[in-house]
PDB file of C-alpha atoms in Angstrom:
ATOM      1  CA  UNK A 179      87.561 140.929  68.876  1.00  0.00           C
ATOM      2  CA  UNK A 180      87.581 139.590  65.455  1.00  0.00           C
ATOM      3  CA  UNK A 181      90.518 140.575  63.227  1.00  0.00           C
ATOM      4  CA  UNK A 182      89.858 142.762  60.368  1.00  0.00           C
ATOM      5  CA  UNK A 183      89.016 141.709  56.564  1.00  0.00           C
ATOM      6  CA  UNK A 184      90.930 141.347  53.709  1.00  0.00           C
ATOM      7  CA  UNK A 185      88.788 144.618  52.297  1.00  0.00           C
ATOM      8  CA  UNK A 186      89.121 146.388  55.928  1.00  0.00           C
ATOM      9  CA  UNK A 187      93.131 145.050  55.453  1.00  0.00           C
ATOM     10  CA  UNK A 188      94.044 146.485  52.046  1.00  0.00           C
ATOM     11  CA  UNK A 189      91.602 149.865  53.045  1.00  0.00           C
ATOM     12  CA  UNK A 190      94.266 150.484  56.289  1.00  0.00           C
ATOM     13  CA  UNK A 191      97.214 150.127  54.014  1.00  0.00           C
ATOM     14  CA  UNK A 192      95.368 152.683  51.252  1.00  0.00           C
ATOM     15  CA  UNK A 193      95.191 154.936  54.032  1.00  0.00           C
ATOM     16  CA  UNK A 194      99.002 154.833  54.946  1.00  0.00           C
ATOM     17  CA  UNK A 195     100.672 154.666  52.140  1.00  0.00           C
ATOM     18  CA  UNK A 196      98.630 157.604  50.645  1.00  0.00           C
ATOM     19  CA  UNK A 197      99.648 159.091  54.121  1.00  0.00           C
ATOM     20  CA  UNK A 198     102.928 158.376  53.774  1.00  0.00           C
ATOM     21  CA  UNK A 199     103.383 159.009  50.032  1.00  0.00           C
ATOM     22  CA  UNK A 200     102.234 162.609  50.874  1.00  0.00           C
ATOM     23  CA  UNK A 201     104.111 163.385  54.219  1.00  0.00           C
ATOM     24  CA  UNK A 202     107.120 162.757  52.398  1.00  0.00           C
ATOM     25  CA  UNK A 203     105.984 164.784  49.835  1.00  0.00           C
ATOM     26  CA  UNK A 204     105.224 167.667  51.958  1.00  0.00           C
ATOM     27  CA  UNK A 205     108.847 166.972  54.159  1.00  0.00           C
ATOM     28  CA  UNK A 206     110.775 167.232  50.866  1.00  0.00           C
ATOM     29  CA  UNK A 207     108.770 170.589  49.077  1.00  0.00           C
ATOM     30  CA  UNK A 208     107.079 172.015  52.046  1.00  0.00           C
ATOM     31  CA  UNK A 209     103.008 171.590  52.204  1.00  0.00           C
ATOM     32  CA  UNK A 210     101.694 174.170  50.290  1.00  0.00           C
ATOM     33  CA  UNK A 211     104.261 173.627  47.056  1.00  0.00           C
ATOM     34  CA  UNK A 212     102.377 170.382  46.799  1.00  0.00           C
ATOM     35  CA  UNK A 213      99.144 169.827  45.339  1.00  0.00           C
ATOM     36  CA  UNK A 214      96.402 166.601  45.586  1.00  0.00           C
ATOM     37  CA  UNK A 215      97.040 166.223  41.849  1.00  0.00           C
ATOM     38  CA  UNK A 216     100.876 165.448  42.718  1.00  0.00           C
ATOM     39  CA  UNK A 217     100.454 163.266  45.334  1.00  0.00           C
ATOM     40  CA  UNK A 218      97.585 161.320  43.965  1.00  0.00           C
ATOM     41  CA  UNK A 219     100.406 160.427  41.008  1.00  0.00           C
ATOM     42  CA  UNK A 220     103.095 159.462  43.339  1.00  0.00           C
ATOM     43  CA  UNK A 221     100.984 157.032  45.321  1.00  0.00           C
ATOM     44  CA  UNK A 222      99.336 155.651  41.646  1.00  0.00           C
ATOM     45  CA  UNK A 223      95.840 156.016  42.272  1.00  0.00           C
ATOM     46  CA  UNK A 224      92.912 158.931  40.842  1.00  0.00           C
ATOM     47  CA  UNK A 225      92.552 162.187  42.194  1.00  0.00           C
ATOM     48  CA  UNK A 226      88.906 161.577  43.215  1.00  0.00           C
ATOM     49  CA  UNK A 227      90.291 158.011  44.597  1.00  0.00           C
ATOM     50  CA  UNK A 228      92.259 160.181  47.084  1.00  0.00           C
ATOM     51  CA  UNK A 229      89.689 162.221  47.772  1.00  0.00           C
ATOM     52  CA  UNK A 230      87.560 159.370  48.608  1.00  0.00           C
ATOM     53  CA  UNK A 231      89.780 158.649  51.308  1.00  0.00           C
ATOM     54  CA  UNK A 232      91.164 161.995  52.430  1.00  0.00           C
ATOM     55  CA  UNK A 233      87.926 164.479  52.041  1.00  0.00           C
ATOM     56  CA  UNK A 234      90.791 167.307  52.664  1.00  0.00           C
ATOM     57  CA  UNK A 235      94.678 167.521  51.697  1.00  0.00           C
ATOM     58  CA  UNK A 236      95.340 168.350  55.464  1.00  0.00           C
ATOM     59  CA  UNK A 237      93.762 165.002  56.454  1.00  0.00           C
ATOM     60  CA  UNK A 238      96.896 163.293  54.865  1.00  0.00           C
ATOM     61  CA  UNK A 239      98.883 164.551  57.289  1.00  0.00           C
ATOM     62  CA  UNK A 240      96.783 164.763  60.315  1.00  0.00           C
ATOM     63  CA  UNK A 241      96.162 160.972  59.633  1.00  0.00           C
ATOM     64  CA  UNK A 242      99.049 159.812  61.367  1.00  0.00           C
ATOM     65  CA  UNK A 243      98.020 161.458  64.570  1.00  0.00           C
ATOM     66  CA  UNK A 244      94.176 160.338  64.219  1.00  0.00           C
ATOM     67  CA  UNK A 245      94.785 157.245  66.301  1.00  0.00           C
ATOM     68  CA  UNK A 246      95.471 159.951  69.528  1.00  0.00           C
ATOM     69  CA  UNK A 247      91.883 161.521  68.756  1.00  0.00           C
ATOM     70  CA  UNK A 248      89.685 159.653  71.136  1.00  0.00           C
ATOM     71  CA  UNK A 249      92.908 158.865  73.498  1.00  0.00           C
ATOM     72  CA  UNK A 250      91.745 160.904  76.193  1.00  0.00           C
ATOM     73  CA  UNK A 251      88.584 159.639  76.250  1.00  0.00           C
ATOM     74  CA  UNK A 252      89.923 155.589  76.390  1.00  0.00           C
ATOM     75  CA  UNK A 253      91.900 156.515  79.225  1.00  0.00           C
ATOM     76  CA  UNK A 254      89.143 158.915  81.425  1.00  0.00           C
ATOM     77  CA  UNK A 255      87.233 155.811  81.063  1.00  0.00           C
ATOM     78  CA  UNK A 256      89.437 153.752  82.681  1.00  0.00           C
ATOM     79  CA  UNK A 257      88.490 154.495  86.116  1.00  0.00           C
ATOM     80  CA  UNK A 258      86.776 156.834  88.924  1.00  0.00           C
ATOM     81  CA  UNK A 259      89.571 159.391  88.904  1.00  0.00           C
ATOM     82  CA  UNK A 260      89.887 160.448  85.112  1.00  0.00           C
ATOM     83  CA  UNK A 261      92.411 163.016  86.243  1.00  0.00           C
ATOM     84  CA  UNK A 262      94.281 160.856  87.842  1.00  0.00           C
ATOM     85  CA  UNK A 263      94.179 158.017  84.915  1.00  0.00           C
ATOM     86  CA  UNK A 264      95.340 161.470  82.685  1.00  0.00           C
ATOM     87  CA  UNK A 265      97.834 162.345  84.445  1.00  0.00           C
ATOM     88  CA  UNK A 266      99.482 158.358  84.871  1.00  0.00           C
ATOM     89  CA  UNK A 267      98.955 157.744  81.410  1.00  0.00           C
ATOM     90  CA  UNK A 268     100.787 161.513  80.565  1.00  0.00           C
ATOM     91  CA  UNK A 269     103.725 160.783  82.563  1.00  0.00           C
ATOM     92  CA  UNK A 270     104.186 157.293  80.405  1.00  0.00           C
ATOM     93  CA  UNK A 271     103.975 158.995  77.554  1.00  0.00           C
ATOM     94  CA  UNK A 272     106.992 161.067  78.871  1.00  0.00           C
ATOM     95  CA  UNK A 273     109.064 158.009  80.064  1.00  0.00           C
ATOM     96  CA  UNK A 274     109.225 156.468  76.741  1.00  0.00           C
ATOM     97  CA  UNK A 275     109.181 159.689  74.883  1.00  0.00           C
ATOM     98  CA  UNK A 276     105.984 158.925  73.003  1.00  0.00           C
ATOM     99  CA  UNK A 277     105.813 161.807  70.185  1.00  0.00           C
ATOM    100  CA  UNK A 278     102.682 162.595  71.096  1.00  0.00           C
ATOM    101  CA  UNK A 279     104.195 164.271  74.621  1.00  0.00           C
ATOM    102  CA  UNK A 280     106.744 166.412  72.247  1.00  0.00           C
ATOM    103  CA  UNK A 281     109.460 164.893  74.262  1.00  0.00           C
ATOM    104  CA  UNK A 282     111.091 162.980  71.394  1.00  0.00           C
ATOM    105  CA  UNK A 283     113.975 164.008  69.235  1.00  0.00           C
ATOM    106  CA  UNK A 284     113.959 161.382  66.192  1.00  0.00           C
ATOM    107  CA  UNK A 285     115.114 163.124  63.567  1.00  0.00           C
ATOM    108  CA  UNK A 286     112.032 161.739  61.459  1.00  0.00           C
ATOM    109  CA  UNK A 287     109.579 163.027  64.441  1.00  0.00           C
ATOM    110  CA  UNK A 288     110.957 166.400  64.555  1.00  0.00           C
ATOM    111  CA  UNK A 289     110.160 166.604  60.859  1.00  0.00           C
ATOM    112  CA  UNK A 290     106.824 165.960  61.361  1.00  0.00           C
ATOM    113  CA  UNK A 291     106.579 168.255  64.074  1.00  0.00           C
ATOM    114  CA  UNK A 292     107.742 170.702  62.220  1.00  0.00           C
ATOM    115  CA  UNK A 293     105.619 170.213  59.495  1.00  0.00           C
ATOM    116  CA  UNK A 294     102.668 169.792  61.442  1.00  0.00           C
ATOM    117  CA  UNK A 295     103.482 173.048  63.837  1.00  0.00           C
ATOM    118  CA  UNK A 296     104.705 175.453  61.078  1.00  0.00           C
ATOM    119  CA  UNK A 297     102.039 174.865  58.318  1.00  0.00           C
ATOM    120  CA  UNK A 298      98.973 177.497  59.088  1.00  0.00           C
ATOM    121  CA  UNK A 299      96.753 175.300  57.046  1.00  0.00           C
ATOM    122  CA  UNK A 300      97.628 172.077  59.631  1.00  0.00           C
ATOM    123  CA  UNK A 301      97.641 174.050  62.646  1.00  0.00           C
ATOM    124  CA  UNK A 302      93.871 175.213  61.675  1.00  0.00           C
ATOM    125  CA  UNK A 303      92.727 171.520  60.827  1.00  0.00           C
ATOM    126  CA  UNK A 304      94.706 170.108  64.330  1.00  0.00           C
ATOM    127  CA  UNK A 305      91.962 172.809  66.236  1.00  0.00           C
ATOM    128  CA  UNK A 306      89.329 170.638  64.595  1.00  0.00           C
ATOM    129  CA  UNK A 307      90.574 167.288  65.720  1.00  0.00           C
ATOM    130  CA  UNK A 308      91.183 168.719  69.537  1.00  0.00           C
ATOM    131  CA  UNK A 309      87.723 169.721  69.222  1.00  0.00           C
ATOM    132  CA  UNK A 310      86.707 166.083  68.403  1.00  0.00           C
ATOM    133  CA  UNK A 311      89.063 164.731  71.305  1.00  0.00           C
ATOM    134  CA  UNK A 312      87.395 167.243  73.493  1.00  0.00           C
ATOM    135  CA  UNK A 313      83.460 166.152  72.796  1.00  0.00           C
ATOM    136  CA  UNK A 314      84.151 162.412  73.475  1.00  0.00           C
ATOM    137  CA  UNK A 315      86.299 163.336  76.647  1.00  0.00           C
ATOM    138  CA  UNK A 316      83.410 165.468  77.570  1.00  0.00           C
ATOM    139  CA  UNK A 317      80.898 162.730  76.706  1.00  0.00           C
ATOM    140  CA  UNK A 318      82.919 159.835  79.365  1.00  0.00           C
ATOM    141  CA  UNK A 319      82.966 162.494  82.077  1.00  0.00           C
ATOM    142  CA  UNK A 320      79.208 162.829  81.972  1.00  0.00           C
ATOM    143  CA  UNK A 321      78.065 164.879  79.297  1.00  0.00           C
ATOM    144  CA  UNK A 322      76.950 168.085  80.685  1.00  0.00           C
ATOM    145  CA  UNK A 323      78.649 171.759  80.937  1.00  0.00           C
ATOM    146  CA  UNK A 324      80.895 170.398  83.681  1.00  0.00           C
ATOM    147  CA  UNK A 325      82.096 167.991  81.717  1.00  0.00           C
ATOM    148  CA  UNK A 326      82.367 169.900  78.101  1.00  0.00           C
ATOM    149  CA  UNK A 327      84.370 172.892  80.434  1.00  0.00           C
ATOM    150  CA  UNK A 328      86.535 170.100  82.157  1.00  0.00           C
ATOM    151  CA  UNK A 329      87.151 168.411  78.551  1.00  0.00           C
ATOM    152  CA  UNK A 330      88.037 171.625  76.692  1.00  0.00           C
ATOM    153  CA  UNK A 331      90.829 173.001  79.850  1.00  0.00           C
ATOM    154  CA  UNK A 332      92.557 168.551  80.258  1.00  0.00           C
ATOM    155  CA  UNK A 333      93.060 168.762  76.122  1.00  0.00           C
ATOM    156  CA  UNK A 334      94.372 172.513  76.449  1.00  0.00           C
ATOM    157  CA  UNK A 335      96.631 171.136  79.005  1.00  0.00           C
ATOM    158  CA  UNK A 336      97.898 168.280  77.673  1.00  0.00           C
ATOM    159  CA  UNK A 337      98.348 170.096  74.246  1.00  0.00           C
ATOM    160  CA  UNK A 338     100.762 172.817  75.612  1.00  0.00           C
ATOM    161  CA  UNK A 339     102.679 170.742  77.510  1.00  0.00           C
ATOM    162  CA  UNK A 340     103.252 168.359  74.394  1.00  0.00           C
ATOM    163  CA  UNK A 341     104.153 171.923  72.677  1.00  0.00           C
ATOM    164  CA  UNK A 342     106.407 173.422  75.325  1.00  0.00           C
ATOM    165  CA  UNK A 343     108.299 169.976  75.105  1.00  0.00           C
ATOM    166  CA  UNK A 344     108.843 170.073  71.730  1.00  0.00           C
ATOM    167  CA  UNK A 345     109.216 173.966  71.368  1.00  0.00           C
ATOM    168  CA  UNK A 346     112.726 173.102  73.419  1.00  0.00           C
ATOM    169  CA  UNK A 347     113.412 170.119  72.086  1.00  0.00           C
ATOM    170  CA  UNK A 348     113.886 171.784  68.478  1.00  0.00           C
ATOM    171  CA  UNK A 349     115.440 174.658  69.389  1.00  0.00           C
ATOM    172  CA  UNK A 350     118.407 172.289  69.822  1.00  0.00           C
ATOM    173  CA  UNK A 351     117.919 171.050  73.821  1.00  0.00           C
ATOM    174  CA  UNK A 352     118.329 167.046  74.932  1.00  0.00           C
ATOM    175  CA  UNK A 353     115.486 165.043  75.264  1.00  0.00           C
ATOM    176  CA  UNK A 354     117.360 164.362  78.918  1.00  0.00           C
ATOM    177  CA  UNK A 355     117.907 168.307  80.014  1.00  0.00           C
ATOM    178  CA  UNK A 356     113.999 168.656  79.108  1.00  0.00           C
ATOM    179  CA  UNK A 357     112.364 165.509  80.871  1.00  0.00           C
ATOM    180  CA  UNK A 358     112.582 166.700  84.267  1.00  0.00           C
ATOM    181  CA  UNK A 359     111.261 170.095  83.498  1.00  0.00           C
ATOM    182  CA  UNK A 360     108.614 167.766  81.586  1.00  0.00           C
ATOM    183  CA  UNK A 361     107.489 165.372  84.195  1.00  0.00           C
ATOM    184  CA  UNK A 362     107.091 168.598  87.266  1.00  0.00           C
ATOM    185  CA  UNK A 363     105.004 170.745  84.682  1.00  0.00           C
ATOM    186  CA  UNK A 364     102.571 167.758  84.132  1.00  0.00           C
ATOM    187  CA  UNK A 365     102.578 167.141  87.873  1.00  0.00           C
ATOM    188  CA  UNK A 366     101.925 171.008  88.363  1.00  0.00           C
ATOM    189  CA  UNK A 367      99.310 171.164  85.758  1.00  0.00           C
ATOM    190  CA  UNK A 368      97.275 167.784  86.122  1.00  0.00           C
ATOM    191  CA  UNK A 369      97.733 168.833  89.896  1.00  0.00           C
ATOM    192  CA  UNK A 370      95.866 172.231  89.322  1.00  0.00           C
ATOM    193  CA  UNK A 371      93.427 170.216  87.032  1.00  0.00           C
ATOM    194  CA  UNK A 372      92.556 167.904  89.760  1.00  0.00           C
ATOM    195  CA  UNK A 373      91.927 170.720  92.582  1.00  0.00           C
ATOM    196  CA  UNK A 374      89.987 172.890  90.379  1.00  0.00           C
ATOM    197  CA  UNK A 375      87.782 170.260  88.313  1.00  0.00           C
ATOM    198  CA  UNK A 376      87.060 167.542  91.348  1.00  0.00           C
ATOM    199  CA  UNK A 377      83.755 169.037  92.401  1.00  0.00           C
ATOM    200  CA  UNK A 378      82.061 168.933  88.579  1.00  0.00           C
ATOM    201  CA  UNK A 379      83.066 165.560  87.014  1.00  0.00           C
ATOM    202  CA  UNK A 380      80.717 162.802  87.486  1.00  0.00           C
ATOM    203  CA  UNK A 381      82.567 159.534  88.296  1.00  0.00           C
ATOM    204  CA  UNK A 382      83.337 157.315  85.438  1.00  0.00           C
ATOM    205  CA  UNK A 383      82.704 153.671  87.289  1.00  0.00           C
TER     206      UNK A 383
END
């Protein structure tokens, strides 16, 4: 794969530190006591150049989270058993506390979560994203009703167990009294997924 360009280059860094600029906005005066206008003027660039990369202010947060959109998907596609792959790759995630699981207590990653969890606006404009992860799991495990049911009930899964995890971990609890409660409920659940959805997904090979 060829790397990117200097204009693909300088566009990724656009998108971070206008990312960043307003996450730490939003950490420091909560999300809605910020507006485009103000975060636009701490990262130096036009309102409409902001909006040119972020079509909505709740895109600046969710940005940093985009890369875990299609995640599912990459990993389904891995092999013949896509609950199976799920459920291995889930597990890792948990071993080396990857945010994404909610089993991470970084101060900086709890702030986030926080953010992320207790803004209405964010929680709204997550549901849209999950949707997106949903139709291109759906689309690697063959497309049809099967598959959009299957899709819609893995990325319910994985998304409360992410938020159970981190529902404990910020109401004060060690990211070592939680793993082990962690790792059997994604056994228990991938285990249920596997027994119930085996008969409707077509095989990924």
């Amino acid at each position: 794969m060829n790397a990117p360009g200097l204009r693909e280059r300088k566009r990724q860094r656009m998108f971070r530190t206008l990312s960043d600029t307003a996450v730490e906005l939003f950490l420091e005066k909560g999300f809605d006591a910020v507006s485009v206008a103000e975060v636009a003027a701490a990262a130096e660039v036009s309102k409409p150049t902001l909006f040119r990369y972020f079509p909505a202010k709740e895109d600046l947060v969710l940005y940093r989270i985009a890369d875990h959109e299609d995640e599912a998907a990459r990993v389904a596609g891995q092999g013949p058993a896509p609950i199976d792959a799920l459920r291995r790759h889930f597990l890792a995630g948990l071993d080396r506390c990857d945010p994404v699981t909610g089993l991470n207590d970084h101060p900086a990653v709890l702030a986030f979560h926080r953010l992320l969890y207790g803004t209405p606006a964010l929680v709204a404009r997550m549901h849209t994203q999950l949707e997106r992860s949903e139709d291109a799991l759906a689309e690697v495990l063959g497309g049809d009703l099967d598959a959009r049911l299957a899709a819609g009930q893995i990325i319910a899964v994985q998304r409360i167990l992410a938020l159970e995890n981190w529902r404990r971990i910020a109401a004060g609890e060690r990211v070592e009294d939680v793993r082990g409660d962690a790792v059997a409920a994604a056994e228990r659940a991938f285990a249920g997924l596997a027994r119930g959805l085996a008969r409707g997904l077509a095989s990924t090979e």
